PDB file of C-alpha atoms in Angstrom:
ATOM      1  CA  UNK G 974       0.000   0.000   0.000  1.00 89.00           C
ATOM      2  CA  UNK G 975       2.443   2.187   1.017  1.00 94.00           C
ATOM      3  CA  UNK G 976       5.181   1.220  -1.760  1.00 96.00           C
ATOM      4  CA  UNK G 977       2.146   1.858  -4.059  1.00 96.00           C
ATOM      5  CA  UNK G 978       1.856   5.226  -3.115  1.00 97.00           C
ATOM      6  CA  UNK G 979       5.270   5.849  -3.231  1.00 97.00           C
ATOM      7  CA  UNK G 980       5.246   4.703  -7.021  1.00 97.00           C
ATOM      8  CA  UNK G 981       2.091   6.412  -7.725  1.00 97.00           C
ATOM      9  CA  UNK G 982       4.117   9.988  -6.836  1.00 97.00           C
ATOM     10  CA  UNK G 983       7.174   8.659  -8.578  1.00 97.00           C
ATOM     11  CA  UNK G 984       5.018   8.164 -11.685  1.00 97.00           C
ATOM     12  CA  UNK G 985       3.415  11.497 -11.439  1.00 97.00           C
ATOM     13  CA  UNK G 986       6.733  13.605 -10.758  1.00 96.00           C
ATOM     14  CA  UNK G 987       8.570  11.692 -13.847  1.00 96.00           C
ATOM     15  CA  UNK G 988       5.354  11.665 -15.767  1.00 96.00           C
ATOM     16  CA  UNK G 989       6.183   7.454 -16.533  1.00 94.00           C
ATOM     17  CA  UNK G 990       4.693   4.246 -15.787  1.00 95.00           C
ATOM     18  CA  UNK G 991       6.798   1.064 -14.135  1.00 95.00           C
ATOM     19  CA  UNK G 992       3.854  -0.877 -16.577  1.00 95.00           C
ATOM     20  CA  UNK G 993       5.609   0.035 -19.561  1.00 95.00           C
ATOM     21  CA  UNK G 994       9.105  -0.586 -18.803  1.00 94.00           C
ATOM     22  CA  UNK G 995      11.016  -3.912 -19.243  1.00 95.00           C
ATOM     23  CA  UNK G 996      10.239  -6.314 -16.264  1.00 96.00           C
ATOM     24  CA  UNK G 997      13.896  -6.314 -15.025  1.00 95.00           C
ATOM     25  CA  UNK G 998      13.662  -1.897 -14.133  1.00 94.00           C
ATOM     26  CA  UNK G 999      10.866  -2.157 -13.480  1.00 95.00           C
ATOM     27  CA  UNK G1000      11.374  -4.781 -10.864  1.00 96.00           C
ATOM     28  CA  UNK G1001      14.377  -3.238  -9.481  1.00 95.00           C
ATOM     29  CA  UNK G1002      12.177  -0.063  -8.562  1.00 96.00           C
ATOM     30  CA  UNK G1003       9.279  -1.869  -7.415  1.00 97.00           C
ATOM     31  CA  UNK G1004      11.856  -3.611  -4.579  1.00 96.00           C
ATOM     32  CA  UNK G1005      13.526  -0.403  -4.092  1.00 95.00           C
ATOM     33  CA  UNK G1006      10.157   0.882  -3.533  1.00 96.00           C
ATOM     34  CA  UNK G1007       9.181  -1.649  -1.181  1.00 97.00           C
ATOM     35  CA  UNK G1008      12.388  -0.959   0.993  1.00 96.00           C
ATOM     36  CA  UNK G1009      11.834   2.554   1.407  1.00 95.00           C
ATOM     37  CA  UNK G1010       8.155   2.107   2.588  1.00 96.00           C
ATOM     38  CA  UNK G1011       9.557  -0.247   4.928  1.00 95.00           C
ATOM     39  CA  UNK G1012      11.801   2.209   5.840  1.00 95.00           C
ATOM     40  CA  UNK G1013       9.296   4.869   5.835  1.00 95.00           C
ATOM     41  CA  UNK G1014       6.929   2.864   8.025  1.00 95.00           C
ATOM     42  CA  UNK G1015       9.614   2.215  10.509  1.00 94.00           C
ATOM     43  CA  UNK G1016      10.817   5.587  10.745  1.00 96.00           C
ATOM     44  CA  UNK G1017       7.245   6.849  11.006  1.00 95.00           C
ATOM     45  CA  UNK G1018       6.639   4.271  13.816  1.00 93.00           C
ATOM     46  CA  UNK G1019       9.623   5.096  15.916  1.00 93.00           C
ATOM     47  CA  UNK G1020       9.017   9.048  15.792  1.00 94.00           C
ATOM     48  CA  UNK G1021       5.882   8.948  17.056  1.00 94.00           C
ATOM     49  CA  UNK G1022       6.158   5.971  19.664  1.00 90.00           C
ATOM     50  CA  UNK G1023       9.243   8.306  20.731  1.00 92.00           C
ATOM     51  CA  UNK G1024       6.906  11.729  20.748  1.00 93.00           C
ATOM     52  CA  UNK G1025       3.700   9.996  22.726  1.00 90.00           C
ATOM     53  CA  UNK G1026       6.605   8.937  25.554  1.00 88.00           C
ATOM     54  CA  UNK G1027       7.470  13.129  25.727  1.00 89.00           C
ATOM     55  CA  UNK G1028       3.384  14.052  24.918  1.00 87.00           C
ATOM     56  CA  UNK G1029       0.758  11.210  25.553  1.00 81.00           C
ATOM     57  CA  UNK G1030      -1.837  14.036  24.514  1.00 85.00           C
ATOM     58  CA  UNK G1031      -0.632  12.794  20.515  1.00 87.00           C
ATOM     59  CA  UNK G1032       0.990  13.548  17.477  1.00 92.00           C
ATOM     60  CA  UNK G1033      -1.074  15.816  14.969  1.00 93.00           C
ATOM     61  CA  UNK G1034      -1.357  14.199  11.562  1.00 94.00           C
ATOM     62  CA  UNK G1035       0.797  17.200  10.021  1.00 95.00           C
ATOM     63  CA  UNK G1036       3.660  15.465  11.778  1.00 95.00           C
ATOM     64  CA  UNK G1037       6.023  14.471   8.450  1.00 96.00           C
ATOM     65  CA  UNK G1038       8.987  13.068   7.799  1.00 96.00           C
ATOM     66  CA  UNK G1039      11.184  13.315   4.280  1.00 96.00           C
ATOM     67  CA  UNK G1040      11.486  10.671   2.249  1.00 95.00           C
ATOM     68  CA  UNK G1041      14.513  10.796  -0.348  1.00 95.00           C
ATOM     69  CA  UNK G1042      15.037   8.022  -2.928  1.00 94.00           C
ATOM     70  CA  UNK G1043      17.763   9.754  -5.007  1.00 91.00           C
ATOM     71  CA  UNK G1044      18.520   7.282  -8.291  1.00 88.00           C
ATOM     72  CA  UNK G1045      15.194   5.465  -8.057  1.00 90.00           C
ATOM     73  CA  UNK G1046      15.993   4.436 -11.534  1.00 89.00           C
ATOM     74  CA  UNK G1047      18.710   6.052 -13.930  1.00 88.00           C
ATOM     75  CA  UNK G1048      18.895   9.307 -12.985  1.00 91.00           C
ATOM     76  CA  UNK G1049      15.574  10.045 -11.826  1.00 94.00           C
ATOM     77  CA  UNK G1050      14.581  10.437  -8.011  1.00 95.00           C
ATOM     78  CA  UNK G1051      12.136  11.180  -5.484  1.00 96.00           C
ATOM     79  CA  UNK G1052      12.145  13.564  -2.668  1.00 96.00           C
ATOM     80  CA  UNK G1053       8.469  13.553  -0.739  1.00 96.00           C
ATOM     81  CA  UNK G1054       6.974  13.292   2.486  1.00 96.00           C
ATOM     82  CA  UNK G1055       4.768  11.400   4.350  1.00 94.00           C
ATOM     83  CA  UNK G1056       2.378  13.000   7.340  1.00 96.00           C
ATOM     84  CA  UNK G1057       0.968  10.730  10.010  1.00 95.00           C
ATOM     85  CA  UNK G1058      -2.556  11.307   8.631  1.00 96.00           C
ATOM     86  CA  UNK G1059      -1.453  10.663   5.153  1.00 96.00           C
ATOM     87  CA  UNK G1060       0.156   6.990   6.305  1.00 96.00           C
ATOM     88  CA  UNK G1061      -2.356   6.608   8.311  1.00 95.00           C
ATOM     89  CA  UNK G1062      -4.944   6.892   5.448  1.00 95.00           C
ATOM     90  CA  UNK G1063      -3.545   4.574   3.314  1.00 95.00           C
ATOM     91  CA  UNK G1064      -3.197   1.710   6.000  1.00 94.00           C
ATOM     92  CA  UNK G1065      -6.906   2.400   6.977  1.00 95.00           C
ATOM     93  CA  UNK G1066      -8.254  -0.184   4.936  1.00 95.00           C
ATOM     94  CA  UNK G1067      -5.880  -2.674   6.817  1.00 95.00           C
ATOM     95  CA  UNK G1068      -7.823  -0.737   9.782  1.00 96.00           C
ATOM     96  CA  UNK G1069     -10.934  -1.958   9.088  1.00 95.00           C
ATOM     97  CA  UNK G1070     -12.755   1.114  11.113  1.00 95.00           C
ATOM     98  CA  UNK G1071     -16.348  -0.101  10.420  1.00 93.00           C
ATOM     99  CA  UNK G1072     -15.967  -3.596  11.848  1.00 93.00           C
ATOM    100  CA  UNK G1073     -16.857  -4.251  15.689  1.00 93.00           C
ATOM    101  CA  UNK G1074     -16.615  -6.947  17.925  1.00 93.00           C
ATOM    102  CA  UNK G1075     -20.398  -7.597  17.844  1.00 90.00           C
ATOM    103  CA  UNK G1076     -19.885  -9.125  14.431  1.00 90.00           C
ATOM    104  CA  UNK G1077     -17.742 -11.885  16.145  1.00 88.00           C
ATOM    105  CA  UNK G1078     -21.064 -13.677  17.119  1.00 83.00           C
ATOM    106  CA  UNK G1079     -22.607 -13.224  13.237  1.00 82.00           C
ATOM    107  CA  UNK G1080     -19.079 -13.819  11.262  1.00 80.00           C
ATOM    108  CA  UNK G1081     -20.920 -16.880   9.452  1.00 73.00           C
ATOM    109  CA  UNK G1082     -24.113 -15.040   7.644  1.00 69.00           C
ATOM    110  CA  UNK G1083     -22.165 -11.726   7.773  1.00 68.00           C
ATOM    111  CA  UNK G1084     -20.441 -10.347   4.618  1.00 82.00           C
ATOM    112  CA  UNK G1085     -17.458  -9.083   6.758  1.00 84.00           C
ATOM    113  CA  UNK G1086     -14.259  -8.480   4.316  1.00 86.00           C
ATOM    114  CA  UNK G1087     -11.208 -10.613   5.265  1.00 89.00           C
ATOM    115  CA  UNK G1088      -8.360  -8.661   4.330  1.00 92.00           C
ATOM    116  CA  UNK G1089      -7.410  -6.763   7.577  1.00 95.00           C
ATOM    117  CA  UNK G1090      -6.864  -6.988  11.278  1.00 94.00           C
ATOM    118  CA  UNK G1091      -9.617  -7.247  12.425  1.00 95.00           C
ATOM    119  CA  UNK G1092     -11.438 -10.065  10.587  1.00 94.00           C
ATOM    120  CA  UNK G1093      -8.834 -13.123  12.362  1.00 94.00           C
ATOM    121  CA  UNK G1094      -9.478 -11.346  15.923  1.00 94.00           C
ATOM    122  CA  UNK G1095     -13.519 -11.877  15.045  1.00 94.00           C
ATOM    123  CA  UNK G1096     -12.891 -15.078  13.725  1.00 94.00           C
ATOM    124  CA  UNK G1097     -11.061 -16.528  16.389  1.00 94.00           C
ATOM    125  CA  UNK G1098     -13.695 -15.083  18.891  1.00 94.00           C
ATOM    126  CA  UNK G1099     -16.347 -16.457  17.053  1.00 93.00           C
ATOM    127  CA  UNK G1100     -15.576 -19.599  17.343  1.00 93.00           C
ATOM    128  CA  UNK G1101     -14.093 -19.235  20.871  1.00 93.00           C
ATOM    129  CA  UNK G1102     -18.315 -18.444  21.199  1.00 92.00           C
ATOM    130  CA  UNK G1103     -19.161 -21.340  19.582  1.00 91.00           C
ATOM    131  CA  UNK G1104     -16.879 -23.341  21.774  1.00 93.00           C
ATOM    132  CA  UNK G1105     -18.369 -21.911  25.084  1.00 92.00           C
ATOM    133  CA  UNK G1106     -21.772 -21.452  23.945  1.00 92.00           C
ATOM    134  CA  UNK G1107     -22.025 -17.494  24.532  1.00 91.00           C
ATOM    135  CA  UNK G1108     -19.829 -15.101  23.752  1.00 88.00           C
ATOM    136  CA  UNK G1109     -16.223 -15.031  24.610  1.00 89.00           C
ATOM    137  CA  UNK G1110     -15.533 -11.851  26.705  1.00 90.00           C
ATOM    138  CA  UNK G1111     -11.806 -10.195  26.295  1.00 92.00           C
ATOM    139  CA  UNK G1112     -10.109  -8.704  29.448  1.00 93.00           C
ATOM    140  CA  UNK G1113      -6.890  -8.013  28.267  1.00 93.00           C
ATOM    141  CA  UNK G1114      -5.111  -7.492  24.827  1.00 93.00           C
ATOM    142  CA  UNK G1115      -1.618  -8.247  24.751  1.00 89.00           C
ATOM    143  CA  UNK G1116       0.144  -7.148  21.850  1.00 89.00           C
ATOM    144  CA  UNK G1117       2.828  -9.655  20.042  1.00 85.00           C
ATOM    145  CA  UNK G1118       4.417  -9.360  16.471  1.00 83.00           C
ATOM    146  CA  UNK G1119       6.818  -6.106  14.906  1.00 83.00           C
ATOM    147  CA  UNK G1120       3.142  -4.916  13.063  1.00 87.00           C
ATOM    148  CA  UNK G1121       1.954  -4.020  16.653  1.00 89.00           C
ATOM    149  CA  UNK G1122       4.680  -1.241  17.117  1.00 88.00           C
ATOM    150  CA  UNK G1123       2.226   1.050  14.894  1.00 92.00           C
ATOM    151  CA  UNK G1124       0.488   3.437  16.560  1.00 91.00           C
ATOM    152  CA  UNK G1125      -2.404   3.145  14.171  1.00 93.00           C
ATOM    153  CA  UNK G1126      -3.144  -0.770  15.033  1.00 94.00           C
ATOM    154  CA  UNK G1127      -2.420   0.221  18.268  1.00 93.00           C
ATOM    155  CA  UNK G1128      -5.565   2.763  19.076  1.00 93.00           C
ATOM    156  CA  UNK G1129      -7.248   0.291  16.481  1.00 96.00           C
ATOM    157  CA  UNK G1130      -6.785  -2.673  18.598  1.00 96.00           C
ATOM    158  CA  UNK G1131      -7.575  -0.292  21.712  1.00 96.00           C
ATOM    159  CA  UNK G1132     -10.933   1.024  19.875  1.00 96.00           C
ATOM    160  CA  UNK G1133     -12.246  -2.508  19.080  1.00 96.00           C
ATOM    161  CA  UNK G1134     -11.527  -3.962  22.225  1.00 96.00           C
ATOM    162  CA  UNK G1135     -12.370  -0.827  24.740  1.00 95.00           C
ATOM    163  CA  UNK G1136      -9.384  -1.754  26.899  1.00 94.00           C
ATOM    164  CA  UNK G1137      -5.395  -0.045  26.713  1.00 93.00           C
ATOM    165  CA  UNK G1138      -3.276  -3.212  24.979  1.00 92.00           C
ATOM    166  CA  UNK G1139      -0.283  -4.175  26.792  1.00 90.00           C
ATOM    167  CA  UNK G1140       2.754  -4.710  25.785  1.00 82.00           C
ATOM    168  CA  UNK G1141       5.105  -6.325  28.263  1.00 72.00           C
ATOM    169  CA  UNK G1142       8.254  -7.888  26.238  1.00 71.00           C
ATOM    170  CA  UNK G1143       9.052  -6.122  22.332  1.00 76.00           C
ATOM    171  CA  UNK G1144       6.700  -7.017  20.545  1.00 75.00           C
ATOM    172  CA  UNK G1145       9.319  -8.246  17.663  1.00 75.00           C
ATOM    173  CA  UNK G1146      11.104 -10.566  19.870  1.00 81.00           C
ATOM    174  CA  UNK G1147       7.785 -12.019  21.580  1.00 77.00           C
ATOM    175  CA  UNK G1148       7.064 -14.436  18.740  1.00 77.00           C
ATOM    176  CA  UNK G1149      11.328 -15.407  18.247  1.00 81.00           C
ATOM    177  CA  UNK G1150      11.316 -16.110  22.000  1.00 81.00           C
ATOM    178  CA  UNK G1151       7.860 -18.087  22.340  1.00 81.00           C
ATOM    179  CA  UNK G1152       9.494 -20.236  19.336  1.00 85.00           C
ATOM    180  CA  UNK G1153      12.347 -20.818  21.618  1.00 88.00           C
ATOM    181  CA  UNK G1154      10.128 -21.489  24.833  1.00 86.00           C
ATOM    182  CA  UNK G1155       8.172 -23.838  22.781  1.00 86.00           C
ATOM    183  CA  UNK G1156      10.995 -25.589  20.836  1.00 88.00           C
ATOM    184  CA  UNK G1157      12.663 -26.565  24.667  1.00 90.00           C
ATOM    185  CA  UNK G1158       9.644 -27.823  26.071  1.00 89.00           C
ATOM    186  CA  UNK G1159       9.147 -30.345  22.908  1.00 90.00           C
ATOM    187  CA  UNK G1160      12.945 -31.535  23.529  1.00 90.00           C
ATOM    188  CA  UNK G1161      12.032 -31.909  27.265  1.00 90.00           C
ATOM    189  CA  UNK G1162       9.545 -34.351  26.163  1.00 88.00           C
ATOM    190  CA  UNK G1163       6.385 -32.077  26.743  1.00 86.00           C
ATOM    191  CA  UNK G1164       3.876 -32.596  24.361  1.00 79.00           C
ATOM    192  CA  UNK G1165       0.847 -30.381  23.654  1.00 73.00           C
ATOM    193  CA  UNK G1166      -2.424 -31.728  24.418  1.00 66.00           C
TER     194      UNK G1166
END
């Protein structure tokens, strides 16, 4: 999403399209376009994590930071920026705003779209419902995985579920180490039930 914006306003400063190149250019940009919105997502993510320690009140969406891409592909570059509201429009559909957690207990006759956050949280509380015969009631969110470090899935998470998520290990390491945890336990001769 994000490396497709990034192309998008490489295509419009360069007037060009990556569709009419040779597949080998226009490969190399598409990956160097996917680094940089790796890059720009990271960056993003660390600023404002860093500002909310300094100001818990928030970060305005005209917060920005530069994005420069010089030799994108021959010659030609790309200098932008990207604002927290502007990143966090484009990840919105990920976001999945309109879903709640009341469509957990409908997920089978509901038309609820898949591709986002939200729909394996329902899901798995769905048929944790099913399982207990009523529906499966959420006290705390813990957060696991590098994607939690966004703010954005963070107040999304926070939003569906009512409650402040809490993260007590980094998040990134949390799935390595359970891996490890797991992987001992099996050569101790523990075997899940």
């Amino acid at each position: 999403m994000l490396a497709n914006e990034l192309q998008r306003r490489f295509e419009t400063r360069w007037k060009l399209s990556l569709e009419e190149m040779p597949a080998t250019e226009r490969n190399q940009i598409r990956i160097r376009l996917e680094v940089a919105a790796e890059q720009v997502k990271q960056k993003l993510t660390n600023d404002i994590n860093s500002r909310l320690k300094h100001n818990p009140q928030g970060v305005p969406d005209d917060y920005a930071i530069d994005v420069r891409m010089p030799y994108l592909y021959d010659n030609l570059g790309l200098i932008t920026s990207f604002t927290k509201g502007e990143f966090e429009g484009i990840v919105a559909p990920l976001l999945a705003w309109d879903l709640t957690l009341d469509q957990a207990s409908t997920l089978d006759s509901a038309n609820v779209p898949t591709e986002n956050i939200v729909y394996p949280i329902l899901d798995v509380l769905h048929k944790a419902g099913i399982k207990l015969g009523e529906a499966a009631q959420v006290d705390y969110v813990v957060l696991n995985g590098g994607m939690t470090r966004v703010h954005a899935i963070r107040q999304r998470l926070e939003s569906l579920f009512g409650v402040k998520p809490i993260s007590v290990l980094d998040p990134e390491l949390a799935v390595s180490r359970g891996a490890v945890v797991y992987h001992y336990l099996l050569h101790r001769g523990w075997r899940p039930s």
